[in-house]
Amino acid sequence: MNQQQKTFRRIITGHNSDGKAIVVSDAPPTHTQLVGGPGGPTFFEVWHTLETPVLIHGQPAEPDEKGLILPPPKNGTRLRVIEFPPEGEEIRKLTGADAAAKFKSMGDEKASTSNEAAPHPLMHRTKTVDYGIVLEGEITLVLDQEETLIQAGDIIIQNGTNHAWANRSGKTCRMVFILIDGVYT
């Protein structure tokens, strides 16, 4: 995918001093990170909230966070876009330690559930409800005992399940994710 295709706008609204709705910011996301080097996914961190209900500010400031963190803040939410390149042999050959290192680079080493019997080396689980929407391309959702192909326009509601994403299509897949902090019952 070329750089022009990767760029998208993040438009943040707020209120002026008279309480009228305005655009506070209109620019690409400021936090972008390639995970795992060439051939790895690119994360575009769009926004996150620190609590629910969310405190609505007239002039919302960029959420302050250092580096990439996989889950949302405790009691918060996270919005991100991920571009998954086609999966190569280097992914399929990852060891459990390699997978844990990749998740550590995303701020959540304990999310990795990789082991020899896992259906995919990047299996992971977070205490979140995730809404995933495929914007472009297609990707395979790998679960413990089954897989399903997800295509542009499809929506996934993931309820804290063990999973991995496998792009076997030969083309980049772009997805948007809304992650909501959760608790297992």
Backbone as JSON Lines, residues from 0, in Angstrom:
{"i":0,"aa":"M","n":[0.84,-1.18,0.0],"ca":[0.0,0.0,0.0],"c":[0.88,1.24,0.0]}
{"i":1,"aa":"N","n":[0.54,2.22,-0.8],"ca":[1.39,3.41,-0.81],"c":[0.97,4.37,0.29]}
{"i":2,"aa":"Q","n":[1.82,5.34,0.58],"ca":[1.58,6.25,1.7],"c":[0.29,7.04,1.54]}
{"i":3,"aa":"Q","n":[-0.06,7.4,0.3],"ca":[-1.28,8.16,0.11],"c":[-2.5,7.37,0.55]}
{"i":4,"aa":"Q","n":[-2.52,6.05,0.3],"ca":[-3.64,5.23,0.73],"c":[-3.69,5.12,2.25]}
{"i":5,"aa":"K","n":[-2.54,5.14,2.93],"ca":[-2.5,4.97,4.37],"c":[-3.01,6.19,5.12]}
{"i":6,"aa":"T","n":[-2.88,7.36,4.52],"ca":[-3.26,8.58,5.21],"c":[-4.77,8.72,5.28]}
{"i":7,"aa":"F","n":[-5.25,9.04,6.45],"ca":[-6.66,9.38,6.63],"c":[-6.73,10.49,7.67]}
{"i":8,"aa":"R","n":[-7.84,11.21,7.67],"ca":[-8.01,12.34,8.58],"c":[-8.65,11.9,9.88]}
{"i":9,"aa":"R","n":[-8.23,12.52,10.96],"ca":[-8.85,12.37,12.27],"c":[-9.41,13.75,12.6]}
{"i":10,"aa":"I","n":[-10.71,13.88,12.58],"ca":[-11.36,15.17,12.8],"c":[-11.95,15.17,14.21]}
{"i":11,"aa":"I","n":[-11.48,16.1,15.03],"ca":[-11.89,16.19,16.42],"c":[-12.75,17.43,16.57]}
{"i":12,"aa":"T","n":[-13.93,17.26,17.16],"ca":[-14.81,18.4,17.37],"c":[-14.81,18.83,18.83]}
{"i":13,"aa":"G","n":[-15.28,20.0,19.07],"ca":[-15.38,20.55,20.42],"c":[-16.31,21.74,20.39]}
{"i":14,"aa":"H","n":[-16.07,22.69,21.31],"ca":[-16.93,23.87,21.4],"c":[-16.07,25.11,21.58]}
{"i":15,"aa":"N","n":[-16.53,26.21,21.0],"ca":[-15.83,27.48,21.22],"c":[-16.3,28.09,22.53]}
{"i":16,"aa":"S","n":[-15.82,29.27,22.83],"ca":[-16.16,29.92,24.11],"c":[-17.64,30.29,24.21]}
{"i":17,"aa":"D","n":[-18.35,30.33,23.07],"ca":[-19.8,30.59,23.07],"c":[-20.61,29.3,23.13]}
{"i":18,"aa":"G","n":[-19.94,28.15,23.25],"ca":[-20.64,26.87,23.31],"c":[-21.07,26.33,21.97]}
{"i":19,"aa":"K","n":[-20.58,26.94,20.88],"ca":[-20.93,26.5,19.53],"c":[-19.97,25.4,19.09]}
{"i":20,"aa":"A","n":[-20.5,24.4,18.37],"ca":[-19.69,23.27,17.9],"c":[-18.7,23.73,16.84]}
{"i":21,"aa":"I","n":[-17.44,23.28,17.01],"ca":[-16.38,23.64,16.07],"c":[-15.48,22.42,15.83]}
{"i":22,"aa":"V","n":[-14.67,22.5,14.79],"ca":[-13.62,21.52,14.55],"c":[-12.39,22.01,15.29]}
{"i":23,"aa":"V","n":[-11.89,21.19,16.21],"ca":[-10.72,21.52,17.01],"c":[-9.44,21.11,16.29]}
{"i":24,"aa":"S","n":[-9.5,19.99,15.57],"ca":[-8.33,19.48,14.86],"c":[-8.79,18.68,13.64]}
{"i":25,"aa":"D","n":[-8.04,18.79,12.55],"ca":[-8.32,18.05,11.31],"c":[-6.97,17.67,10.71]}
{"i":26,"aa":"A","n":[-6.5,16.48,11.04],"ca":[-5.17,16.04,10.6],"c":[-5.08,14.52,10.73]}
{"i":27,"aa":"P","n":[-4.08,13.92,10.12],"ca":[-3.89,12.47,10.32],"c":[-3.59,12.18,11.79]}
{"i":28,"aa":"P","n":[-3.82,10.94,12.24],"ca":[-3.45,10.58,13.62],"c":[-1.97,10.86,13.87]}
{"i":29,"aa":"T","n":[-1.66,11.28,15.07],"ca":[-0.27,11.64,15.37],"c":[0.57,10.46,15.82]}
{"i":30,"aa":"H","n":[-0.06,9.36,16.25],"ca":[0.69,8.2,16.74],"c":[0.51,7.02,15.79]}
{"i":31,"aa":"T","n":[1.58,6.69,15.07],"ca":[1.58,5.57,14.14],"c":[2.79,4.71,14.46]}
{"i":32,"aa":"Q","n":[2.58,3.38,14.48],"ca":[3.71,2.5,14.82],"c":[3.64,1.21,14.02]}
{"i":33,"aa":"L","n":[4.76,0.86,13.38],"ca":[4.93,-0.42,12.72],"c":[5.36,-1.42,13.78]}
{"i":34,"aa":"V","n":[4.66,-2.54,13.91],"ca":[4.97,-3.53,14.93],"c":[5.7,-4.71,14.29]}
{"i":35,"aa":"G","n":[6.85,-5.05,14.85],"ca":[7.57,-6.22,14.38],"c":[8.42,-6.02,13.15]}
{"i":36,"aa":"G","n":[8.63,-4.79,12.72],"ca":[9.47,-4.53,11.56],"c":[8.75,-4.76,10.25]}
{"i":37,"aa":"P","n":[9.49,-4.69,9.14],"ca":[8.87,-4.85,7.81],"c":[8.05,-6.14,7.74]}
{"i":38,"aa":"G","n":[6.86,-6.04,7.18],"ca":[5.97,-7.19,7.1],"c":[5.02,-7.29,8.27]}
{"i":39,"aa":"G","n":[5.2,-6.42,9.28],"ca":[4.31,-6.42,10.43],"c":[3.18,-5.43,10.24]}
{"i":40,"aa":"P","n":[2.18,-5.46,11.11],"ca":[1.06,-4.53,10.99],"c":[1.44,-3.11,11.41]}
{"i":41,"aa":"T","n":[0.75,-2.15,10.83],"ca":[0.91,-0.75,11.21],"c":[-0.3,-0.34,12.02]}
{"i":42,"aa":"F","n":[-0.05,0.2,13.22],"ca":[-1.1,0.67,14.12],"c":[-1.2,2.18,14.0]}
{"i":43,"aa":"F","n":[-2.41,2.68,13.8],"ca":[-2.7,4.1,13.81],"c":[-3.56,4.35,15.04]}
{"i":44,"aa":"E","n":[-2.96,4.93,16.07],"ca":[-3.69,5.19,17.31],"c":[-4.5,6.46,17.11]}
{"i":45,"aa":"V","n":[-5.81,6.33,17.1],"ca":[-6.69,7.45,16.76],"c":[-7.11,8.22,18.01]}
{"i":46,"aa":"W","n":[-7.56,7.52,19.06],"ca":[-8.07,8.21,20.25],"c":[-8.27,7.18,21.35]}
{"i":47,"aa":"H","n":[-8.26,7.63,22.59],"ca":[-8.68,6.78,23.7],"c":[-9.3,7.64,24.78]}
{"i":48,"aa":"T","n":[-10.13,6.99,25.59],"ca":[-10.73,7.69,26.72],"c":[-10.27,7.0,28.0]}
{"i":49,"aa":"L","n":[-10.3,7.74,29.1],"ca":[-9.79,7.24,30.36],"c":[-10.87,6.72,31.3]}
{"i":50,"aa":"E","n":[-12.14,6.97,30.98],"ca":[-13.21,6.58,31.88],"c":[-14.53,6.49,31.14]}
{"i":51,"aa":"T","n":[-15.48,5.82,31.78],"ca":[-16.87,5.84,31.32],"c":[-17.74,6.09,32.55]}
{"i":52,"aa":"P","n":[-18.72,6.98,32.46],"ca":[-18.96,7.8,31.29],"c":[-17.78,8.74,31.01]}
{"i":53,"aa":"V","n":[-17.63,9.05,29.76],"ca":[-16.52,9.9,29.31],"c":[-16.78,11.35,29.7]}
{"i":54,"aa":"L","n":[-15.74,12.01,30.19],"ca":[-15.83,13.44,30.47],"c":[-15.69,14.18,29.15]}
{"i":55,"aa":"I","n":[-16.68,14.96,28.79],"ca":[-16.69,15.68,27.52],"c":[-16.2,17.1,27.75]}
{"i":56,"aa":"H","n":[-15.07,17.41,27.13],"ca":[-14.45,18.73,27.29],"c":[-14.73,19.58,26.06]}
{"i":57,"aa":"G","n":[-14.87,20.88,26.26],"ca":[-15.11,21.8,25.16],"c":[-13.96,21.84,24.18]}
{"i":58,"aa":"Q","n":[-12.74,21.73,24.67],"ca":[-11.53,21.72,23.84],"c":[-10.75,20.45,24.17]}
{"i":59,"aa":"P","n":[-11.15,19.29,23.61],"ca":[-10.48,18.04,23.96],"c":[-9.01,18.06,23.54]}
{"i":60,"aa":"A","n":[-8.17,17.6,24.44],"ca":[-6.73,17.55,24.17],"c":[-6.35,16.15,23.71]}
{"i":61,"aa":"E","n":[-5.27,16.08,22.98],"ca":[-4.72,14.8,22.55],"c":[-4.46,13.94,23.77]}
{"i":62,"aa":"P","n":[-5.01,12.71,23.8],"ca":[-4.73,11.83,24.95],"c":[-3.23,11.61,25.08]}
{"i":63,"aa":"D","n":[-2.71,11.77,26.28],"ca":[-1.27,11.63,26.54],"c":[-0.95,10.17,26.83]}
{"i":64,"aa":"E","n":[-0.15,9.58,25.97],"ca":[0.24,8.2,26.16],"c":[1.57,7.98,25.45]}
{"i":65,"aa":"K","n":[2.48,7.3,26.11],"ca":[3.8,7.04,25.54],"c":[3.8,5.66,24.91]}
{"i":66,"aa":"G","n":[4.04,5.58,23.63],"ca":[4.14,4.29,22.96],"c":[2.8,3.62,22.71]}
{"i":67,"aa":"L","n":[2.88,2.45,22.12],"ca":[1.71,1.67,21.77],"c":[1.31,0.79,22.94]}
{"i":68,"aa":"I","n":[0.03,0.81,23.29],"ca":[-0.51,-0.02,24.36],"c":[-1.72,-0.74,23.79]}
{"i":69,"aa":"L","n":[-1.67,-2.06,23.8],"ca":[-2.71,-2.87,23.16],"c":[-4.1,-2.64,23.74]}
{"i":70,"aa":"P","n":[-4.32,-2.84,25.04],"ca":[-5.68,-2.68,25.55],"c":[-6.03,-1.22,25.83]}
{"i":71,"aa":"P","n":[-7.31,-0.94,26.04],"ca":[-7.7,0.42,26.45],"c":[-7.33,0.65,27.9]}
{"i":72,"aa":"P","n":[-7.33,1.9,28.35],"ca":[-7.12,2.17,29.78],"c":[-8.22,1.51,30.61]}
{"i":73,"aa":"K","n":[-7.93,1.23,31.87],"ca":[-8.92,0.66,32.79],"c":[-10.16,1.55,32.78]}
{"i":74,"aa":"N","n":[-11.33,0.96,32.55],"ca":[-12.62,1.65,32.45],"c":[-12.71,2.59,31.26]}
{"i":75,"aa":"G","n":[-11.79,2.45,30.3],"ca":[-11.77,3.35,29.15],"c":[-12.02,2.64,27.83]}
{"i":76,"aa":"T","n":[-11.76,3.38,26.77],"ca":[-11.94,2.87,25.41],"c":[-10.71,3.22,24.58]}
{"i":77,"aa":"R","n":[-10.56,2.54,23.45],"ca":[-9.47,2.84,22.53],"c":[-9.99,2.67,21.1]}
{"i":78,"aa":"L","n":[-9.64,3.63,20.24],"ca":[-9.99,3.58,18.82],"c":[-8.69,3.55,18.03]}
{"i":79,"aa":"R","n":[-8.55,2.53,17.18],"ca":[-7.34,2.43,16.36],"c":[-7.69,1.85,15.0]}
{"i":80,"aa":"V","n":[-6.82,2.13,14.05],"ca":[-6.87,1.5,12.73],"c":[-5.61,0.66,12.62]}
{"i":81,"aa":"I","n":[-5.76,-0.55,12.1],"ca":[-4.6,-1.41,11.86],"c":[-4.6,-1.83,10.41]}
{"i":82,"aa":"E","n":[-3.43,-1.73,9.79],"ca":[-3.23,-2.25,8.44],"c":[-2.41,-3.53,8.56]}
{"i":83,"aa":"F","n":[-3.02,-4.65,8.17],"ca":[-2.38,-5.95,8.21],"c":[-1.85,-6.29,6.82]}
{"i":84,"aa":"P","n":[-0.52,-6.37,6.64],"ca":[0.0,-6.79,5.35],"c":[-0.25,-8.29,5.18]}
{"i":85,"aa":"P","n":[-0.08,-8.8,3.97],"ca":[-0.22,-10.25,3.79],"c":[0.73,-10.99,4.74]}
{"i":86,"aa":"E","n":[0.22,-12.05,5.32],"ca":[1.01,-12.83,6.28],"c":[2.07,-13.64,5.54]}
{"i":87,"aa":"G","n":[3.31,-13.52,6.02],"ca":[4.41,-14.25,5.4],"c":[4.85,-15.42,6.25]}
{"i":88,"aa":"E","n":[5.8,-16.15,5.73],"ca":[6.34,-17.32,6.42],"c":[6.96,-16.95,7.77]}
{"i":89,"aa":"E","n":[7.5,-15.72,7.88],"ca":[8.12,-15.3,9.15],"c":[7.11,-15.28,10.29]}
{"i":90,"aa":"I","n":[5.86,-15.0,10.01],"ca":[4.82,-15.02,11.04],"c":[4.5,-16.47,11.43]}
{"i":91,"aa":"R","n":[4.32,-17.32,10.44],"ca":[3.94,-18.71,10.7],"c":[5.02,-19.47,11.47]}
{"i":92,"aa":"K","n":[6.28,-19.0,11.44],"ca":[7.39,-19.67,12.11],"c":[7.69,-19.1,13.5]}
{"i":93,"aa":"L","n":[6.9,-18.15,13.99],"ca":[7.16,-17.54,15.29],"c":[7.06,-18.57,16.42]}
{"i":94,"aa":"T","n":[7.95,-18.47,17.37],"ca":[7.86,-19.3,18.58],"c":[6.99,-18.58,19.61]}
{"i":95,"aa":"G","n":[6.66,-19.27,20.69],"ca":[5.9,-18.64,21.77],"c":[6.63,-17.44,22.34]}
{"i":96,"aa":"A","n":[7.96,-17.57,22.48],"ca":[8.76,-16.45,23.0],"c":[8.76,-15.28,22.02]}
{"i":97,"aa":"D","n":[8.82,-15.58,20.72],"ca":[8.77,-14.52,19.7],"c":[7.44,-13.78,19.78]}
{"i":98,"aa":"A","n":[6.35,-14.54,19.92],"ca":[5.01,-13.93,19.99],"c":[4.9,-13.06,21.24]}
{"i":99,"aa":"A","n":[5.39,-13.57,22.37],"ca":[5.33,-12.78,23.61],"c":[6.1,-11.48,23.45]}
{"i":100,"aa":"A","n":[7.24,-11.52,22.75],"ca":[8.03,-10.3,22.51],"c":[7.25,-9.31,21.65]}
{"i":101,"aa":"K","n":[6.53,-9.8,20.65],"ca":[5.73,-8.9,19.8],"c":[4.64,-8.22,20.64]}
{"i":102,"aa":"F","n":[3.96,-8.99,21.51],"ca":[2.93,-8.39,22.34],"c":[3.53,-7.46,23.39]}
{"i":103,"aa":"K","n":[4.73,-7.76,23.85],"ca":[5.4,-6.86,24.79],"c":[5.66,-5.51,24.12]}
{"i":104,"aa":"S","n":[6.02,-5.52,22.82],"ca":[6.25,-4.27,22.1],"c":[4.96,-3.47,21.93]}
{"i":105,"aa":"M","n":[3.82,-4.14,22.15],"ca":[2.51,-3.47,22.1],"c":[1.99,-3.16,23.5]}
{"i":106,"aa":"G","n":[2.85,-3.32,24.5],"ca":[2.48,-2.96,25.86],"c":[1.63,-3.97,26.59]}
{"i":107,"aa":"D","n":[1.55,-5.24,26.09],"ca":[0.71,-6.22,26.78],"c":[1.22,-7.64,26.53]}
{"i":108,"aa":"E","n":[2.4,-7.94,27.06],"ca":[3.0,-9.27,26.87],"c":[2.08,-10.38,27.36]}
{"i":109,"aa":"K","n":[1.33,-10.13,28.43],"ca":[0.46,-11.17,29.0],"c":[-0.72,-11.51,28.1]}
{"i":110,"aa":"A","n":[-0.99,-10.72,27.07],"ca":[-2.08,-11.03,26.14],"c":[-1.77,-12.26,25.29]}
{"i":111,"aa":"S","n":[-0.49,-12.54,25.05],"ca":[-0.1,-13.66,24.2],"c":[-0.5,-14.98,24.83]}
{"i":112,"aa":"T","n":[-1.15,-15.85,24.02],"ca":[-1.53,-17.19,24.46],"c":[-0.89,-18.24,23.56]}
{"i":113,"aa":"S","n":[0.17,-17.85,22.87],"ca":[0.83,-18.74,21.92],"c":[1.45,-19.94,22.61]}
{"i":114,"aa":"N","n":[1.27,-21.1,21.99],"ca":[1.94,-22.33,22.42],"c":[1.99,-23.26,21.22]}
{"i":115,"aa":"E","n":[2.63,-24.41,21.38],"ca":[2.81,-25.33,20.25],"c":[1.48,-25.81,19.67]}
{"i":116,"aa":"A","n":[0.46,-25.95,20.49],"ca":[-0.84,-26.46,20.04],"c":[-1.75,-25.36,19.5]}
{"i":117,"aa":"A","n":[-1.35,-24.1,19.61],"ca":[-2.19,-22.99,19.17],"c":[-2.41,-23.05,17.65]}
{"i":118,"aa":"P","n":[-3.6,-22.67,17.2],"ca":[-3.86,-22.69,15.76],"c":[-3.13,-21.6,14.98]}
{"i":119,"aa":"H","n":[-2.58,-20.6,15.68],"ca":[-1.82,-19.51,15.04],"c":[-0.82,-19.0,16.07]}
{"i":120,"aa":"P","n":[0.4,-18.64,15.63],"ca":[1.41,-18.19,16.59],"c":[1.1,-16.87,17.29]}
{"i":121,"aa":"L","n":[0.21,-16.06,16.74],"ca":[-0.1,-14.78,17.37],"c":[-1.45,-14.79,18.1]}
{"i":122,"aa":"M","n":[-1.85,-15.96,18.59],"ca":[-3.08,-16.04,19.39],"c":[-2.91,-15.15,20.62]}
{"i":123,"aa":"H","n":[-3.99,-14.46,20.97],"ca":[-3.97,-13.58,22.14],"c":[-5.38,-13.36,22.66]}
{"i":124,"aa":"R","n":[-5.44,-12.86,23.9],"ca":[-6.73,-12.6,24.54],"c":[-6.58,-11.38,25.44]}
{"i":125,"aa":"T","n":[-7.55,-10.48,25.36],"ca":[-7.58,-9.31,26.23],"c":[-8.95,-9.22,26.9]}
{"i":126,"aa":"K","n":[-8.99,-8.59,28.06],"ca":[-10.26,-8.39,28.79],"c":[-10.97,-7.18,28.22]}
{"i":127,"aa":"T","n":[-11.48,-7.36,27.0],"ca":[-12.14,-6.26,26.29],"c":[-13.28,-6.79,25.44]}
{"i":128,"aa":"V","n":[-14.22,-5.92,25.14],"ca":[-15.16,-6.14,24.05],"c":[-14.63,-5.28,22.92]}
{"i":129,"aa":"D","n":[-14.38,-5.9,21.78],"ca":[-13.81,-5.2,20.63],"c":[-14.8,-5.21,19.47]}
{"i":130,"aa":"Y","n":[-15.03,-4.04,18.89],"ca":[-15.79,-3.95,17.66],"c":[-14.76,-3.77,16.55]}
{"i":131,"aa":"G","n":[-14.73,-4.7,15.61],"ca":[-13.78,-4.62,14.5],"c":[-14.54,-4.5,13.19]}
{"i":132,"aa":"I","n":[-14.15,-3.54,12.36],"ca":[-14.82,-3.31,11.08],"c":[-13.77,-3.35,9.98]}
{"i":133,"aa":"V","n":[-13.97,-4.23,9.0],"ca":[-13.04,-4.31,7.88],"c":[-13.39,-3.19,6.9]}
{"i":134,"aa":"L","n":[-12.44,-2.28,6.7],"ca":[-12.64,-1.18,5.77],"c":[-12.22,-1.56,4.35]}
{"i":135,"aa":"E","n":[-11.08,-2.25,4.23],"ca":[-10.55,-2.65,2.92],"c":[-9.93,-4.03,3.04]}
{"i":136,"aa":"G","n":[-10.07,-4.84,2.0],"ca":[-9.43,-6.14,1.96],"c":[-10.21,-7.2,2.7]}
{"i":137,"aa":"E","n":[-9.49,-8.24,3.09],"ca":[-10.09,-9.34,3.84],"c":[-9.05,-9.95,4.76]}
{"i":138,"aa":"I","n":[-9.54,-10.63,5.8],"ca":[-8.66,-11.22,6.8],"c":[-9.38,-12.41,7.43]}
{"i":139,"aa":"T","n":[-8.62,-13.36,7.93],"ca":[-9.2,-14.52,8.58],"c":[-9.12,-14.34,10.09]}
{"i":140,"aa":"L","n":[-10.26,-14.47,10.75],"ca":[-10.32,-14.47,12.21],"c":[-10.09,-15.91,12.64]}
{"i":141,"aa":"V","n":[-9.0,-16.14,13.39],"ca":[-8.64,-17.47,13.87],"c":[-9.04,-17.57,15.33]}
{"i":142,"aa":"L","n":[-9.9,-18.53,15.66],"ca":[-10.32,-18.8,17.04],"c":[-9.76,-20.16,17.47]}
{"i":143,"aa":"D","n":[-10.02,-20.55,18.69],"ca":[-9.47,-21.81,19.2],"c":[-9.86,-23.01,18.36]}
{"i":144,"aa":"Q","n":[-11.11,-23.06,17.9],"ca":[-11.57,-24.25,17.21],"c":[-12.16,-24.0,15.83]}
{"i":145,"aa":"E","n":[-12.07,-22.77,15.34],"ca":[-12.58,-22.5,14.0],"c":[-12.0,-21.2,13.46]}
{"i":146,"aa":"E","n":[-12.21,-21.0,12.18],"ca":[-11.78,-19.78,11.49],"c":[-12.95,-19.27,10.67]}
{"i":147,"aa":"T","n":[-12.93,-17.95,10.4],"ca":[-13.93,-17.39,9.5],"c":[-13.29,-16.25,8.72]}
{"i":148,"aa":"L","n":[-13.61,-16.17,7.44],"ca":[-13.09,-15.12,6.57],"c":[-13.96,-13.88,6.73]}
{"i":149,"aa":"I","n":[-13.32,-12.74,6.97],"ca":[-14.0,-11.47,7.17],"c":[-13.62,-10.56,5.99]}
{"i":150,"aa":"Q","n":[-14.6,-9.94,5.37],"ca":[-14.34,-9.11,4.2],"c":[-14.8,-7.67,4.43]}
{"i":151,"aa":"A","n":[-14.41,-6.79,3.5],"ca":[-14.76,-5.37,3.6],"c":[-16.25,-5.2,3.87]}
{"i":152,"aa":"G","n":[-16.55,-4.41,4.9],"ca":[-17.93,-4.16,5.31],"c":[-18.39,-5.05,6.44]}
{"i":153,"aa":"D","n":[-17.68,-6.15,6.7],"ca":[-18.07,-7.04,7.8],"c":[-17.67,-6.44,9.14]}
{"i":154,"aa":"I","n":[-18.44,-6.78,10.17],"ca":[-18.22,-6.26,11.53],"c":[-18.09,-7.45,12.48]}
{"i":155,"aa":"I","n":[-17.08,-7.4,13.33],"ca":[-16.83,-8.44,14.31],"c":[-17.1,-7.85,15.69]}
{"i":156,"aa":"I","n":[-17.81,-8.59,16.52],"ca":[-17.96,-8.21,17.93],"c":[-17.25,-9.31,18.71]}
{"i":157,"aa":"Q","n":[-16.11,-8.96,19.23],"ca":[-15.24,-9.92,19.91],"c":[-15.39,-9.75,21.42]}
{"i":158,"aa":"N","n":[-15.8,-10.8,22.08],"ca":[-16.11,-10.75,23.51],"c":[-15.03,-11.44,24.34]}
{"i":159,"aa":"G","n":[-13.86,-10.84,24.41],"ca":[-12.78,-11.37,25.23],"c":[-12.3,-12.74,24.82]}
{"i":160,"aa":"T","n":[-12.44,-13.09,23.55],"ca":[-12.08,-14.43,23.08],"c":[-10.62,-14.51,22.66]}
{"i":161,"aa":"N","n":[-10.07,-15.73,22.78],"ca":[-8.73,-16.02,22.31],"c":[-8.77,-16.04,20.78]}
{"i":162,"aa":"H","n":[-7.87,-15.29,20.14],"ca":[-7.95,-15.15,18.69],"c":[-6.62,-14.7,18.09]}
{"i":163,"aa":"A","n":[-6.58,-14.72,16.77],"ca":[-5.48,-14.13,15.99],"c":[-6.07,-13.66,14.67]}
{"i":164,"aa":"W","n":[-5.33,-12.79,13.99],"ca":[-5.72,-12.29,12.67],"c":[-4.7,-12.82,11.67]}
{"i":165,"aa":"A","n":[-5.16,-13.44,10.59],"ca":[-4.28,-13.99,9.56],"c":[-4.69,-13.43,8.21]}
{"i":166,"aa":"N","n":[-3.82,-12.63,7.62],"ca":[-4.11,-12.07,6.31],"c":[-3.48,-13.0,5.26]}
{"i":167,"aa":"R","n":[-4.31,-13.84,4.68],"ca":[-3.86,-14.81,3.67],"c":[-4.24,-14.39,2.27]}
{"i":168,"aa":"S","n":[-4.63,-13.13,2.1],"ca":[-5.21,-12.67,0.84],"c":[-4.2,-12.21,-0.2]}
{"i":169,"aa":"G","n":[-3.0,-11.84,0.21],"ca":[-2.05,-11.29,-0.74],"c":[-2.13,-9.78,-0.87]}
{"i":170,"aa":"K","n":[-3.1,-9.14,-0.2],"ca":[-3.26,-7.68,-0.22],"c":[-3.41,-7.18,1.2]}
{"i":171,"aa":"T","n":[-3.05,-5.93,1.44],"ca":[-3.2,-5.33,2.77],"c":[-4.67,-5.26,3.15]}
{"i":172,"aa":"C","n":[-4.94,-5.53,4.41],"ca":[-6.29,-5.39,4.97],"c":[-6.27,-4.26,5.99]}
{"i":173,"aa":"R","n":[-7.2,-3.33,5.87],"ca":[-7.32,-2.21,6.81],"c":[-8.58,-2.4,7.64]}
{"i":174,"aa":"M","n":[-8.4,-2.37,8.98],"ca":[-9.53,-2.52,9.9],"c":[-9.53,-1.39,10.91]}
{"i":175,"aa":"V","n":[-10.71,-1.04,11.38],"ca":[-10.84,-0.12,12.5],"c":[-11.34,-0.94,13.69]}
{"i":176,"aa":"F","n":[-10.78,-0.64,14.86],"ca":[-11.15,-1.34,16.09],"c":[-11.56,-0.33,17.15]}
{"i":177,"aa":"I","n":[-12.64,-0.62,17.85],"ca":[-13.05,0.11,19.03],"c":[-12.97,-0.89,20.18]}
{"i":178,"aa":"L","n":[-12.07,-0.65,21.14],"ca":[-11.85,-1.55,22.26],"c":[-12.43,-0.94,23.52]}
{"i":179,"aa":"I","n":[-13.17,-1.74,24.26],"ca":[-13.82,-1.29,25.49],"c":[-13.34,-2.18,26.63]}
{"i":180,"aa":"D","n":[-12.8,-1.55,27.67],"ca":[-12.31,-2.31,28.83],"c":[-13.43,-3.16,29.4]}
{"i":181,"aa":"G","n":[-13.1,-4.38,29.82],"ca":[-14.1,-5.28,30.34],"c":[-13.59,-6.1,31.52]}
{"i":182,"aa":"V","n":[-14.48,-6.91,32.06],"ca":[-14.19,-7.81,33.17],"c":[-14.84,-9.15,32.83]}
{"i":183,"aa":"Y","n":[-14.1,-10.25,32.99],"ca":[-14.67,-11.57,32.77],"c":[-15.64,-11.92,33.9]}
{"i":184,"aa":"T","n":[-16.73,-12.59,33.57],"ca":[-17.69,-13.0,34.6],"c":[-17.45,-14.44,35.0]}
